[in-house]
Coordinates of C-alpha atoms in Angstrom, one line a residue:
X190 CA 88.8 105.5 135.4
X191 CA 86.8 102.6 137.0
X192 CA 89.5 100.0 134.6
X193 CA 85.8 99.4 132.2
X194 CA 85.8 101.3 128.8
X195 CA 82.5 101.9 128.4
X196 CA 80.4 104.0 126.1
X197 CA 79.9 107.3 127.5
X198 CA 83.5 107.4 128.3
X199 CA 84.3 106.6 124.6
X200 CA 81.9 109.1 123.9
X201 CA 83.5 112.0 126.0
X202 CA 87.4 111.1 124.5
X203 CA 85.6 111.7 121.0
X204 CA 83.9 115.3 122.1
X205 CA 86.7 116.5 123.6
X206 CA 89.0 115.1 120.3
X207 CA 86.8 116.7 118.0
X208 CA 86.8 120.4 120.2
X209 CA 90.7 119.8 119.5
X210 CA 90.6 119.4 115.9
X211 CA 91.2 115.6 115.8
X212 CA 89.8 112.8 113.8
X213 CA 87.2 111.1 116.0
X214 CA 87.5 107.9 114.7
X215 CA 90.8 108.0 115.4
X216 CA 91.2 108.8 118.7
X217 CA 88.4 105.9 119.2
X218 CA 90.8 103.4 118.1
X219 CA 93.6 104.6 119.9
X220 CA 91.2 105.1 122.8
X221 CA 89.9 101.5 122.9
X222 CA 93.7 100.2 121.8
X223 CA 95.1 102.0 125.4
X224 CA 91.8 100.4 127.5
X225 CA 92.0 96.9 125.9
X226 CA 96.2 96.9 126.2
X227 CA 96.4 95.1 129.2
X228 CA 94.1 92.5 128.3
X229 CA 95.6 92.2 124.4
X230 CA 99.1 91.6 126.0
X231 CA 100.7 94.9 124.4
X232 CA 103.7 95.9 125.7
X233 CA 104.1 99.8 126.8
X234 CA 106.2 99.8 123.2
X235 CA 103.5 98.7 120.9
X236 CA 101.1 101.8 122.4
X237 CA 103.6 104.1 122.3
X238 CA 104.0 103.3 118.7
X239 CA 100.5 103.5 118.1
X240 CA 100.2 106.9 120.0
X241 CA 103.3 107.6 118.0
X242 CA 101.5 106.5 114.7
X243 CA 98.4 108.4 115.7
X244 CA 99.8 111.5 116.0
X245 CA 101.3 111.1 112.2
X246 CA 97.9 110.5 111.1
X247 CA 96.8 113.8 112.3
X248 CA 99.2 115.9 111.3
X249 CA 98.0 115.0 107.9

């Protein structure tokens, strides 16, 4: 919210992923992809695909 992933936050997405039945490790890395996008130059297509590619992963 404040534009700084930090911990606790990181923490929260993975209670809340693993109360949905996700991988938490997952969502961590598609977590800290979204955060860090801006600053990694991503384009809204590459996280799309990633949130695209994410959701694959856990319908495994």
């Amino acid at each position: 919210l404040d534009n700084v992933g930090e911990d606790i936050e990181l923490e929260v997405a993975g209670m809340y992923a693993t109360r949905l039945s996700f991988k938490e490790g997952l969502v961590a890395d598609l977590f800290k992809s979204i955060a860090t996008a801006e600053f990694d130059q991503a384009s809204p297509e590459d996280v799309r695909k990633e949130v695209i590619e994410f959701l694959k992963l856990q319908s495994l």
